mmCIF file of C-alpha atoms and ligand atoms in Angstrom:
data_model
loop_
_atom_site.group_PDB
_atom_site.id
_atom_site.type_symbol
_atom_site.label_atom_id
_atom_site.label_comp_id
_atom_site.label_asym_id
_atom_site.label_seq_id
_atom_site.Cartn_x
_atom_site.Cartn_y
_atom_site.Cartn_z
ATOM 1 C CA UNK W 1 14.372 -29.316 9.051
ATOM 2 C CA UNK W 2 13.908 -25.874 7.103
ATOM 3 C CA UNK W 3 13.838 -22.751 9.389
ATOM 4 C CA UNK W 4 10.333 -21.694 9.695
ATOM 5 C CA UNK W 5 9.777 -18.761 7.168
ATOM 6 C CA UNK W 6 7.282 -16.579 8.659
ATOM 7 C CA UNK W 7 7.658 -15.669 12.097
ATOM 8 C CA UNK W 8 4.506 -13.456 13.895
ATOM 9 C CA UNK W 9 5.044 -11.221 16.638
ATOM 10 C CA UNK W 10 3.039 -12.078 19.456
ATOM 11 C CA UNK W 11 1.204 -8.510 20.226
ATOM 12 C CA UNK W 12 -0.529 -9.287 16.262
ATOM 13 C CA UNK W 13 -0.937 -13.780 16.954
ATOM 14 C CA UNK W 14 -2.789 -12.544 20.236
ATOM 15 C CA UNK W 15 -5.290 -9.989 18.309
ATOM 16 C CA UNK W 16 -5.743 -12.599 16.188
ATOM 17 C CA UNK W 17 -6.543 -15.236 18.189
ATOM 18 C CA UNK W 18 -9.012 -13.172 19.481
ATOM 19 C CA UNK W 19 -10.669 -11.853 16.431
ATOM 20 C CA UNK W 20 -9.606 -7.991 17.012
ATOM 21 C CA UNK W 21 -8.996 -5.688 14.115
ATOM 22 C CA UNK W 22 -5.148 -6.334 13.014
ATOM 23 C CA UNK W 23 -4.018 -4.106 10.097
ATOM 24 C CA UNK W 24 -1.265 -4.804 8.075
ATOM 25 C CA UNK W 25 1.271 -1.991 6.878
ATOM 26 C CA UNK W 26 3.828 -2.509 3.881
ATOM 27 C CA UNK W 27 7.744 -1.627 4.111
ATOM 28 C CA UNK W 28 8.597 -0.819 0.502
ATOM 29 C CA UNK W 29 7.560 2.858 2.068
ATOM 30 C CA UNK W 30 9.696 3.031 4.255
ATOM 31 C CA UNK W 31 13.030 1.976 2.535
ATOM 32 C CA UNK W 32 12.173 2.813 -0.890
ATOM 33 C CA UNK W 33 9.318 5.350 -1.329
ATOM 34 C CA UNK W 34 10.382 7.528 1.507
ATOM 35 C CA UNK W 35 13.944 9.546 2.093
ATOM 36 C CA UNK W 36 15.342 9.181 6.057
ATOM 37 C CA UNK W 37 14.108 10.145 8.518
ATOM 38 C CA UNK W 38 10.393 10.829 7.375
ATOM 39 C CA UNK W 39 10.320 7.065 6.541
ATOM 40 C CA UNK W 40 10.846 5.927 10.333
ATOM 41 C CA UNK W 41 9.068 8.489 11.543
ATOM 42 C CA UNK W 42 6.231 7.327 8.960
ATOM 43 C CA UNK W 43 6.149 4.094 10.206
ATOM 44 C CA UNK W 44 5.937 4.904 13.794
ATOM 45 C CA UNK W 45 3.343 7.493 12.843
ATOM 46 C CA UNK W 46 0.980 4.745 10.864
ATOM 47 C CA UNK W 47 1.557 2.269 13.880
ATOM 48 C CA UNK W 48 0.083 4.725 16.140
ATOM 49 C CA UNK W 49 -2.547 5.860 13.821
ATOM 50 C CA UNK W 50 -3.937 1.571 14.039
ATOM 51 C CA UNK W 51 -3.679 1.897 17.452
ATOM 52 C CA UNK W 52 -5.273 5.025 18.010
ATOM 53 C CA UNK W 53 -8.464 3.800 16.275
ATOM 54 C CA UNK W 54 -8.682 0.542 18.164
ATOM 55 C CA UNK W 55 -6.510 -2.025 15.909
ATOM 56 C CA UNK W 56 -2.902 -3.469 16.285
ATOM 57 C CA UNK W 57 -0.425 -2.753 13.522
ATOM 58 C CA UNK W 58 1.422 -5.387 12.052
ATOM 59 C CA UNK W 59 4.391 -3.948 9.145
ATOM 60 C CA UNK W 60 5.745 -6.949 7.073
ATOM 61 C CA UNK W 61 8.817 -7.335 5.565
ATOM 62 C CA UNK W 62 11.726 -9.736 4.939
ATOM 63 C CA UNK W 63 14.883 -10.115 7.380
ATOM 64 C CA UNK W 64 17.623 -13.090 6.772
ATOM 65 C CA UNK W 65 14.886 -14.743 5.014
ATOM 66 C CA UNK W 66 12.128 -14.594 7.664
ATOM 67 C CA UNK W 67 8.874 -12.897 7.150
ATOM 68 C CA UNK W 68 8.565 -10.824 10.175
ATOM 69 C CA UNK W 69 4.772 -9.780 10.475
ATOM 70 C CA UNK W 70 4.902 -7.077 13.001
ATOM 71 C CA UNK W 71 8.384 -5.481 13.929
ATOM 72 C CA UNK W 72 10.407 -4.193 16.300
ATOM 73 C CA UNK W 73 11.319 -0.630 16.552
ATOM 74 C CA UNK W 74 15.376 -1.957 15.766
ATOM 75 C CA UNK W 75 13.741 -3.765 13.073
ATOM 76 C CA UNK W 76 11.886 -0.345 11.378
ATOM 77 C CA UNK W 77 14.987 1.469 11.974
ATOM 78 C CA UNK W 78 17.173 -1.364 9.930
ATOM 79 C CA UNK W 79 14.632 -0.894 7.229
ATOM 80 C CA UNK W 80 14.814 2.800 7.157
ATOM 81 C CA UNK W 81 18.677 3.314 6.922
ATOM 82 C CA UNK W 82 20.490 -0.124 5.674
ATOM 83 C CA UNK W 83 21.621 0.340 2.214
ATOM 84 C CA UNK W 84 21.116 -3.597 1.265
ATOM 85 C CA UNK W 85 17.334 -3.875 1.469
ATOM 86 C CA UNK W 86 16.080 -5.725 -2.166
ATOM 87 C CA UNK W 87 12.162 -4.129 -3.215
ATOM 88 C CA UNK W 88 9.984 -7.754 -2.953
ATOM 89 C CA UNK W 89 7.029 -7.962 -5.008
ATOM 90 C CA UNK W 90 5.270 -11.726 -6.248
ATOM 91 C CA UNK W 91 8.063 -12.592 -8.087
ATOM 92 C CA UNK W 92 10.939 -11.879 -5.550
ATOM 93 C CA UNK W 93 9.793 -13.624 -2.677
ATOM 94 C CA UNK W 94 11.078 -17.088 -3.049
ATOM 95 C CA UNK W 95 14.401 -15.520 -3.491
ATOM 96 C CA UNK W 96 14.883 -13.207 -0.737
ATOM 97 C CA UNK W 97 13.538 -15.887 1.813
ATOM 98 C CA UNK W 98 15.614 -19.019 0.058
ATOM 99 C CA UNK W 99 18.630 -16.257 0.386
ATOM 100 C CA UNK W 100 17.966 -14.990 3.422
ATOM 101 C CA UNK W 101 18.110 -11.590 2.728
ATOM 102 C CA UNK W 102 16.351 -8.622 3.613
ATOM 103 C CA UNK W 103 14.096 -7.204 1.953
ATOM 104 C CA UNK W 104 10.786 -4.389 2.159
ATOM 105 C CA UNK W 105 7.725 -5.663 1.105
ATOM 106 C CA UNK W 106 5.553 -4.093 -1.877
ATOM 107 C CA UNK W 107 1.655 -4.041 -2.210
ATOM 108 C CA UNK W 108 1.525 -7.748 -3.724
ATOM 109 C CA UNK W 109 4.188 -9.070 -1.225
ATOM 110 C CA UNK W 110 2.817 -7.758 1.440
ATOM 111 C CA UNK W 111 -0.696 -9.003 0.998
ATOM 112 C CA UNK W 112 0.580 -12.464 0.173
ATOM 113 C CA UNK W 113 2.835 -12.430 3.907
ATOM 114 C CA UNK W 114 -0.293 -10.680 5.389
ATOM 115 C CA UNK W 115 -2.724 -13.677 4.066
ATOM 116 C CA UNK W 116 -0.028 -16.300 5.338
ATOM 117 C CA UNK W 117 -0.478 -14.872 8.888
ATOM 118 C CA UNK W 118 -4.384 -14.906 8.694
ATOM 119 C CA UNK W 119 -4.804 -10.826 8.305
ATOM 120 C CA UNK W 120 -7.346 -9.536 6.189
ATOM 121 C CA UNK W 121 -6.672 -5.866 6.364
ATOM 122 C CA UNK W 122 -3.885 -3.454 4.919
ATOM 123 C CA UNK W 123 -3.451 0.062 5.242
ATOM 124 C CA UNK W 124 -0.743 1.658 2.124
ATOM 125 C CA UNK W 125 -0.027 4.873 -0.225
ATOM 126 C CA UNK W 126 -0.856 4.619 -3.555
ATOM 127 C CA UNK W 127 -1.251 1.261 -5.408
ATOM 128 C CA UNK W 128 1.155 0.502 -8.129
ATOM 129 C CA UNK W 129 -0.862 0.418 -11.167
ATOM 130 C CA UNK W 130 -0.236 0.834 -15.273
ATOM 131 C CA UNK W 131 2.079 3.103 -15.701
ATOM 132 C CA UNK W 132 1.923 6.521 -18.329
ATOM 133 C CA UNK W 133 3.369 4.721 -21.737
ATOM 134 C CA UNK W 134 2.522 1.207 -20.756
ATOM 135 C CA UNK W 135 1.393 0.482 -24.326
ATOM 136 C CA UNK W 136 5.223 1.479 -24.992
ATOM 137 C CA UNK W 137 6.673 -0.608 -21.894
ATOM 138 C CA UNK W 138 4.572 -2.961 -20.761
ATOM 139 C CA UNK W 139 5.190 -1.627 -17.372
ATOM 140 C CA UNK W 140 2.287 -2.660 -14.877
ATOM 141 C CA UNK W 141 2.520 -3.005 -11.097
ATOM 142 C CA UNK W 142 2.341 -7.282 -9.902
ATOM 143 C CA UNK W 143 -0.051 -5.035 -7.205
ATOM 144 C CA UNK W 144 -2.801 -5.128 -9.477
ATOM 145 C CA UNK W 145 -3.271 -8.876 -10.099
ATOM 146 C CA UNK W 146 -2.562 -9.921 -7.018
ATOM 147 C CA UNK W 147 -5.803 -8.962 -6.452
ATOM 148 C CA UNK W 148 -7.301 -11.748 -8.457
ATOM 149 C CA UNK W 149 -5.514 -14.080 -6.246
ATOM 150 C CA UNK W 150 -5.158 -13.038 -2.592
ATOM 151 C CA UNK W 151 -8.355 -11.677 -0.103
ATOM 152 C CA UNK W 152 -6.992 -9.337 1.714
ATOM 153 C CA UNK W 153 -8.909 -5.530 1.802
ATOM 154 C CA UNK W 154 -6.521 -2.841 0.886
ATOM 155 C CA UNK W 155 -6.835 0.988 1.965
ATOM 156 C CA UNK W 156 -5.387 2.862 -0.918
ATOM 157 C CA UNK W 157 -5.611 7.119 -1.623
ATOM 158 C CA UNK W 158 -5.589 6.006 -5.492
ATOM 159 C CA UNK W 159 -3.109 4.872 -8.178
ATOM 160 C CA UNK W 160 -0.275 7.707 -7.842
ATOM 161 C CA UNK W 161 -0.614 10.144 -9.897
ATOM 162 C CA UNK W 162 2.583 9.009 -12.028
ATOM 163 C CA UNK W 163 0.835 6.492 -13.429
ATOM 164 C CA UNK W 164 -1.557 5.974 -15.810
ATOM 165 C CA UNK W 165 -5.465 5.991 -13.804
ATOM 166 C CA UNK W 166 -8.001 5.884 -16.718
ATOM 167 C CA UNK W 167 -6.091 2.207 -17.541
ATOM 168 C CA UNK W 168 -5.227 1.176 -14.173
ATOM 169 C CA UNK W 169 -8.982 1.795 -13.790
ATOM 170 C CA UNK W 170 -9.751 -0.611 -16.934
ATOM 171 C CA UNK W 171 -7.414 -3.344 -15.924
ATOM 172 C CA UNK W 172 -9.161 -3.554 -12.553
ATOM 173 C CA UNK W 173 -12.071 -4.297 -14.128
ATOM 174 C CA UNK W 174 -10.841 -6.353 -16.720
ATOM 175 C CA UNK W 175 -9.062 -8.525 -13.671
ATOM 176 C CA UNK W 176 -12.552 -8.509 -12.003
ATOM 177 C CA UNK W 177 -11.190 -6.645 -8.622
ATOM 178 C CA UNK W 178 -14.462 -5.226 -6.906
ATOM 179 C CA UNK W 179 -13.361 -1.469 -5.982
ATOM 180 C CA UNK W 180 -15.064 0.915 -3.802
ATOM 181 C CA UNK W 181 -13.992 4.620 -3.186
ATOM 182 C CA UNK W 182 -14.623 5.927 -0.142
ATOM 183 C CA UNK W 183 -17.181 8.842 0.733
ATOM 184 C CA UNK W 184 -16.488 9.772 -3.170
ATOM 185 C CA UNK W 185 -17.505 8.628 -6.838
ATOM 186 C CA UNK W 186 -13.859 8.533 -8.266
ATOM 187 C CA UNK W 187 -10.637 6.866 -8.009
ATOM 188 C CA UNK W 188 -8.940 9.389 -6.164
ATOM 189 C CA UNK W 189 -5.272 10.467 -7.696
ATOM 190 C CA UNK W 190 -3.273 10.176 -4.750
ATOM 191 C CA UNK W 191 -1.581 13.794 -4.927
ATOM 192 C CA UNK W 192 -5.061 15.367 -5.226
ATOM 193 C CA UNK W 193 -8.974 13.436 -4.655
ATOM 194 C CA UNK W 194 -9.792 13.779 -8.138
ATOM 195 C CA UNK W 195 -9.367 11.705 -11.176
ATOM 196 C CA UNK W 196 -12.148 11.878 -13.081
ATOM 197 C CA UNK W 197 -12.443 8.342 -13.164
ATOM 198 C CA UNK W 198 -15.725 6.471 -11.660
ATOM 199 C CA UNK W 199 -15.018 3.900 -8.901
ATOM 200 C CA UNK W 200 -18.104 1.261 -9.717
ATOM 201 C CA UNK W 201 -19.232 1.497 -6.285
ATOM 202 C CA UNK W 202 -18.967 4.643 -3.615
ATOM 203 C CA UNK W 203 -19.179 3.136 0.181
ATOM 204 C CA UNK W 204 -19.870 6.016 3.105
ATOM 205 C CA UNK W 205 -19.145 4.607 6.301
ATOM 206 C CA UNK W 206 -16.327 1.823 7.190
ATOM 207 C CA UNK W 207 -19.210 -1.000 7.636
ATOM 208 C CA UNK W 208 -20.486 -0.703 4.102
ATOM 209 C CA UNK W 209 -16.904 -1.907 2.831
ATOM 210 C CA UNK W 210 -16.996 -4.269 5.999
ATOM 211 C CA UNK W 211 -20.401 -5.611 4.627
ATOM 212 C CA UNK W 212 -19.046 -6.081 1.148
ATOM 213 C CA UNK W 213 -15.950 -7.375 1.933
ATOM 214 C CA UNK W 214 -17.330 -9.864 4.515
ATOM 215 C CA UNK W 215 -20.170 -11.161 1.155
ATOM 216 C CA UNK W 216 -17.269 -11.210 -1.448
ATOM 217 C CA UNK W 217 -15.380 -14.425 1.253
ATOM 218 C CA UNK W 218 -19.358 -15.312 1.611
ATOM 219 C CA UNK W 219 -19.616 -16.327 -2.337
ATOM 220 C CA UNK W 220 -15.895 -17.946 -1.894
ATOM 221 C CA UNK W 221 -14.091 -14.777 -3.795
ATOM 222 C CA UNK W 222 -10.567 -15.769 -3.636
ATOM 223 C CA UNK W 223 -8.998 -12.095 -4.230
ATOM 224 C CA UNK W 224 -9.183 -9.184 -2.481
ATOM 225 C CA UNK W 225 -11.139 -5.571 -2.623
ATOM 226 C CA UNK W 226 -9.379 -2.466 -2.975
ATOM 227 C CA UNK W 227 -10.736 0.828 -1.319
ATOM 228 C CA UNK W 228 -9.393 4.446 -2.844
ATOM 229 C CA UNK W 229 -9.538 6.742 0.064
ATOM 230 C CA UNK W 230 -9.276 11.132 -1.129
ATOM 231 C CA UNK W 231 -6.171 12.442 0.376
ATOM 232 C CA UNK W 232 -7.606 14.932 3.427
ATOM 233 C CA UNK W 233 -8.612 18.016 1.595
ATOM 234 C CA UNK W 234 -6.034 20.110 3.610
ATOM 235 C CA UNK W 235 -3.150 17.886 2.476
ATOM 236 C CA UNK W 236 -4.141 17.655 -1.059
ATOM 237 C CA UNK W 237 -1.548 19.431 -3.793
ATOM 238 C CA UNK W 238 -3.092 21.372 -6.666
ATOM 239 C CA UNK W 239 -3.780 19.174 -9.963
ATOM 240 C CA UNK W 240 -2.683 21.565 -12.232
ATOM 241 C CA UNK W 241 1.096 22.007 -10.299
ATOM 242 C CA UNK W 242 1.691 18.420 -9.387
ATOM 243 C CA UNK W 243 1.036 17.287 -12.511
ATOM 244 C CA UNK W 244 3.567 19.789 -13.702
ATOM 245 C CA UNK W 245 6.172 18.439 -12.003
ATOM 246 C CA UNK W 246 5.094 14.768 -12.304
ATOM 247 C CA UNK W 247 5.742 15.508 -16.506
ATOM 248 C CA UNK W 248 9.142 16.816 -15.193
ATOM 249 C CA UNK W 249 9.944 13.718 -13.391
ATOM 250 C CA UNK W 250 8.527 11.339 -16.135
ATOM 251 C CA UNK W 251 11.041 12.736 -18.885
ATOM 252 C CA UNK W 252 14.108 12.563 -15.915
ATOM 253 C CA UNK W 253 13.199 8.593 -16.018
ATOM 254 C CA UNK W 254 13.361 8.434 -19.503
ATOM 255 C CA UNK W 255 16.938 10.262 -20.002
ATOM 256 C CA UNK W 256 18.382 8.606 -17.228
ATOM 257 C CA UNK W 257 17.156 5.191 -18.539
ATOM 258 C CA UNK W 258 15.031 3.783 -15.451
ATOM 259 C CA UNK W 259 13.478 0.869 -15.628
ATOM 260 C CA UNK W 260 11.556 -1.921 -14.341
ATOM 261 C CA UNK W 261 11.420 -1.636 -10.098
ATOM 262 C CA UNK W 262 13.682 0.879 -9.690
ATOM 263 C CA UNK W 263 10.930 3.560 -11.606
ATOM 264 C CA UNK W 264 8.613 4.025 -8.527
ATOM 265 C CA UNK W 265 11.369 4.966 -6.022
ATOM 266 C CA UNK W 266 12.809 7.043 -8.610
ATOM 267 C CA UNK W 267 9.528 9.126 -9.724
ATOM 268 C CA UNK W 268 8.572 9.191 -5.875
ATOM 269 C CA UNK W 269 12.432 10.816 -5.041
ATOM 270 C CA UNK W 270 12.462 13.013 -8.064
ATOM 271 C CA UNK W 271 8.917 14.611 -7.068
ATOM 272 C CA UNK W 272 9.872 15.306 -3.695
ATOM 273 C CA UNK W 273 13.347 17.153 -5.004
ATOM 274 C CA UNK W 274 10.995 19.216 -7.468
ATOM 275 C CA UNK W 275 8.565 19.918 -5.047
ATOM 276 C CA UNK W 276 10.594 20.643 -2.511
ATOM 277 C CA UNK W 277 9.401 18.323 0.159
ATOM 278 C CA UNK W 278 5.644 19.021 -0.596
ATOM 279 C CA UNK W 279 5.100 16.050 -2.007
ATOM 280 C CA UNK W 280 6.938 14.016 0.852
ATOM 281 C CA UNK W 281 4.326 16.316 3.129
ATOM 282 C CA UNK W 282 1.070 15.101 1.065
ATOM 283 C CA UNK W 283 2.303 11.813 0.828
ATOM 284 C CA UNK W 284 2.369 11.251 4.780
ATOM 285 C CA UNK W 285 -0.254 12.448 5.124
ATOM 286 C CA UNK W 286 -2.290 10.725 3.157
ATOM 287 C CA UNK W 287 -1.253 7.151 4.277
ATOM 288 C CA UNK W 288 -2.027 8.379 7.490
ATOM 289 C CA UNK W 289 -5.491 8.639 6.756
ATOM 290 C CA UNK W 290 -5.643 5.414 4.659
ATOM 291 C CA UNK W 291 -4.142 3.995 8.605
ATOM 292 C CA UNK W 292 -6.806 5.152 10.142
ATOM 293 C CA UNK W 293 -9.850 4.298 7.437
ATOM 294 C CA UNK W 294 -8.584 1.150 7.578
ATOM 295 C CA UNK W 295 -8.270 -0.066 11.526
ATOM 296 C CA UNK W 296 -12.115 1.304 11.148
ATOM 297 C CA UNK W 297 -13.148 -1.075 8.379
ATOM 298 C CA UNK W 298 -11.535 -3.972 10.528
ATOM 299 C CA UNK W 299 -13.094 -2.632 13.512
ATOM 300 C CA UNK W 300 -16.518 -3.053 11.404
ATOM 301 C CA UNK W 301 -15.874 -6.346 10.453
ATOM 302 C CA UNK W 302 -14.144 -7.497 13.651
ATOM 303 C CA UNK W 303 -17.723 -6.826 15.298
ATOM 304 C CA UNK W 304 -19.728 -8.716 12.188
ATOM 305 C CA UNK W 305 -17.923 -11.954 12.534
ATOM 306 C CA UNK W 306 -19.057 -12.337 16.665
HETATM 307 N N1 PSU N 401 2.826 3.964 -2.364
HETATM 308 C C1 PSU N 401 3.580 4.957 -1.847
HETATM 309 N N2 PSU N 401 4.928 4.794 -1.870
HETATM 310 C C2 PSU N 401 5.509 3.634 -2.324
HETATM 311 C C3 PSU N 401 4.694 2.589 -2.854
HETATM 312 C C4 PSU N 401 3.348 2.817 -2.841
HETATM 313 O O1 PSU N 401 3.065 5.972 -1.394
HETATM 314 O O2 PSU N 401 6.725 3.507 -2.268
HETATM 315 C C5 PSU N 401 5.291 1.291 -3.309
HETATM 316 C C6 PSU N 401 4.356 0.136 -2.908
HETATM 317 O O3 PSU N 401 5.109 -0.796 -2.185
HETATM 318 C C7 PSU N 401 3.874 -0.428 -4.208
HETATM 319 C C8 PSU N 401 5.087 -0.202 -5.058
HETATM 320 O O4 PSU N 401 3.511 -1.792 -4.115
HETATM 321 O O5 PSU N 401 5.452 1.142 -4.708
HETATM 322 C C9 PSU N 401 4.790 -0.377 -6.516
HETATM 323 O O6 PSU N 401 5.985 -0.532 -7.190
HETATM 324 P P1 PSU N 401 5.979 -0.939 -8.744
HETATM 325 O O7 PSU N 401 5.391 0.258 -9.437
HETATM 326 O O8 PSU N 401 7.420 -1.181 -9.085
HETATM 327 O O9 PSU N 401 5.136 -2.170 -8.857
HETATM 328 MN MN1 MN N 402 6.844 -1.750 -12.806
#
C-alpha cells in the first residue's frame, strides 16, 4: 500500500470538522522569500496573527514526501534553515512527494494541498504574477492560473512590485479570476497601496468577500477569488524609491543570468540588500495584515454556512 501523502495535523482536522475559520499559510516565504531568522520568526508571527483573530493556522509544505498541513514548530524551524528545501509550484508536486523530499510550498502548491485538506482560506505576500519583460521571457507565475482551477480565497497585498501589474491585471481577467481589493479601488503594489490599476470590484468589510466568495461555489465556480489587501499605510515604502531599487535589482538578474524559479528569491534577496532591510521590514508587515484580513473573511463565512 502507498504511504498516505497528505497528513493533517489534528488542531486544523478538528476546526474543520467543526466548521471554524482555518487559514492556510504558504512556506515558499519562509525558506525562499525570507533570509533567517525573520523567516521563522515570520511564521510564528502569521500563526499568531490567525489565532489572534479567532482562526487556526494551518502552513503547508512538503517533508519526505508528505504534505504536512499544519506544522510543528521543529517542522518551521527545518524549513527556515535546511539548505535542501526544492521551491514546489503545480508542476513540482508529483515529484517532491513521489521522491520524498522536502520541499516549501508556493501560491499554486499551496492552494492545491490546502483544497486536498478541505480549506478554503489562505493568507500570503504578494502573488506571483507576469513578470517586467514577459513578452521577452515568457515568464508568468503557475499562481495565476491556478486560479482557474482550484477554489480556495487568497489574501494577497498585490502582485510585487517586481513584476509587471498592468498585465498581471489583464491576464486575471483574461483567465476569468473574480478579484476584489480590499477597502480600495486598485490592485495594490505590494511595496506601496498604489498601482494605478482598477481591481473590478472594491469589497469594505470581510463579509462582502465572504458573500461573494460563498455565491461564486453557489453557481459551481471551480477556481478561486483573489483579494489585494494595501500594505498598512505606516509600513508602506515610497513609490518613487522602491521602484528605484527594484530597476537596480531587475538589471542584477539579468547580468547574473537568473532564470525561471530561482528569479523571485533572487529579486526578493537583492531588494532587501539594497534597501537595507527595509524591504524585509515592509514585507512582514504586510503579510501580517493579509493574516489577519484573512482569519476575518473565514470568520464571515464560517458564520454564513450555520
Ligand atoms: N510573496 C512574498 N514572498 C515570496 C512569495 C510571495 O512576499 O517568496 C513566493 C510565493 O510562494 C509565490 C512565489 O507563489 O513567490 C512565486 O514564485 P514565481 O514567481 O517563481 O512563480
Ligand atoms: Mn517564473
Amino acid at each position: 500500500m502507498q504511504k498516505k501523502c497528505l497528513v493533517i495535523k489534528q488542531e486544523v482536522k478538528n476546526a474543520l470538522a467543526h466548521g471554524q475559520a482555518v487559514v492556510a499559510l504558504e512556506s515558499t516565504i519562509i525558506s525562499h522569500g525570507m533570509p533567517h531568522p525573520q523567516n521563522i520568526e515570520t511564521a510564528r508571527l502569521l500563526e499568531k496573527t490567525v489565532r489572534d483573530n479567532g482562526g487556526t493556522p494551518a502552513t503547508i509544505a512538503v517533508l519526505d514526501g508528505v504534505i504536512r498541513v499544519g506544522l510543528s514548530d521543529d517542522e518551521l524551524e527545518l524549513l527556515g534553515t535546511a539548505k535542501n528545501i526544492h521551491k514546489a509550484s503545480r508542476r513540482d508536486l508529483p515529484s517532491v512527494i513521489a521522491l520524498k523530499q522536502h520541499a516549501a510550498t508556493t501560491v499554486s502548491a499551496t492552494m492545491i494541498c490546502a483544497h486536498r485538506a478541505g480549506i478554503k482560506f489562505f493568507a500570503t505576500g504578494g502573488i506571483g504574477g507576469v513578470h517586467r519583460g514577459a513578452s521577452e521571457t515568457f515568464d508568468i507565475s503557475a499562481d495565476l492560473p491556478e486560479f482557474v482551477h482550484t477554489p480556495v480565497l487568497v489574501v494577497c497585498a498585490g502582485a510585487k512590485a517586481i513584476l509587471d501589474i498592468p498585465l498581471t491585471m489583464e491576464y486575471l481577467e483574461t483567465l476569468g479570476i473574480p478579484v476584489l481589493g480590499y477597502q480600495t479601488d486598485e490592485m495594490p503594489a505590494f511595496y506601496y497601496r498604489s498601482s494605478g490599476v482598477k481591481v473590478p470590484q472594491r469589497v469594505d468589510d470581510p463579509s462582502q468577500a465572504a458573500d461573494i466568495f460563498h455565491q461564486a461555489l453557489q453557481l459551481g465556480y471551480p477556481g478561486g477569488i483573489l483579494v489585494g489587501n494595501p500594505v498598512p499605510e505606516n509600513a508602506a515604502l515610497p513609490r518613487e524609491k522602491i521602484e528605484g531599487c527594484i530597476n537596480q535589482a531587475l538589471t542584477e538578474a539579468s547580468k547574473n543570468g537568473i532564470s525561471g524559479q530561482a528569479v523571485t528569491p533572487f529579486l526578493l534577496g537583492k531588494l532587501n540588500d539594497i534597501t537595507a532591510g527595509d524591504s524585509l521590514k515592509t514585507n512582514i508587515e504586510l503579510v501580517k495584515n493579509n493574516a489577519r484580513v484573512c482569519t476575518q473573511i473565514a470568520v464571515a463565512f464560517a458564520r454564513l454556512s450555520v
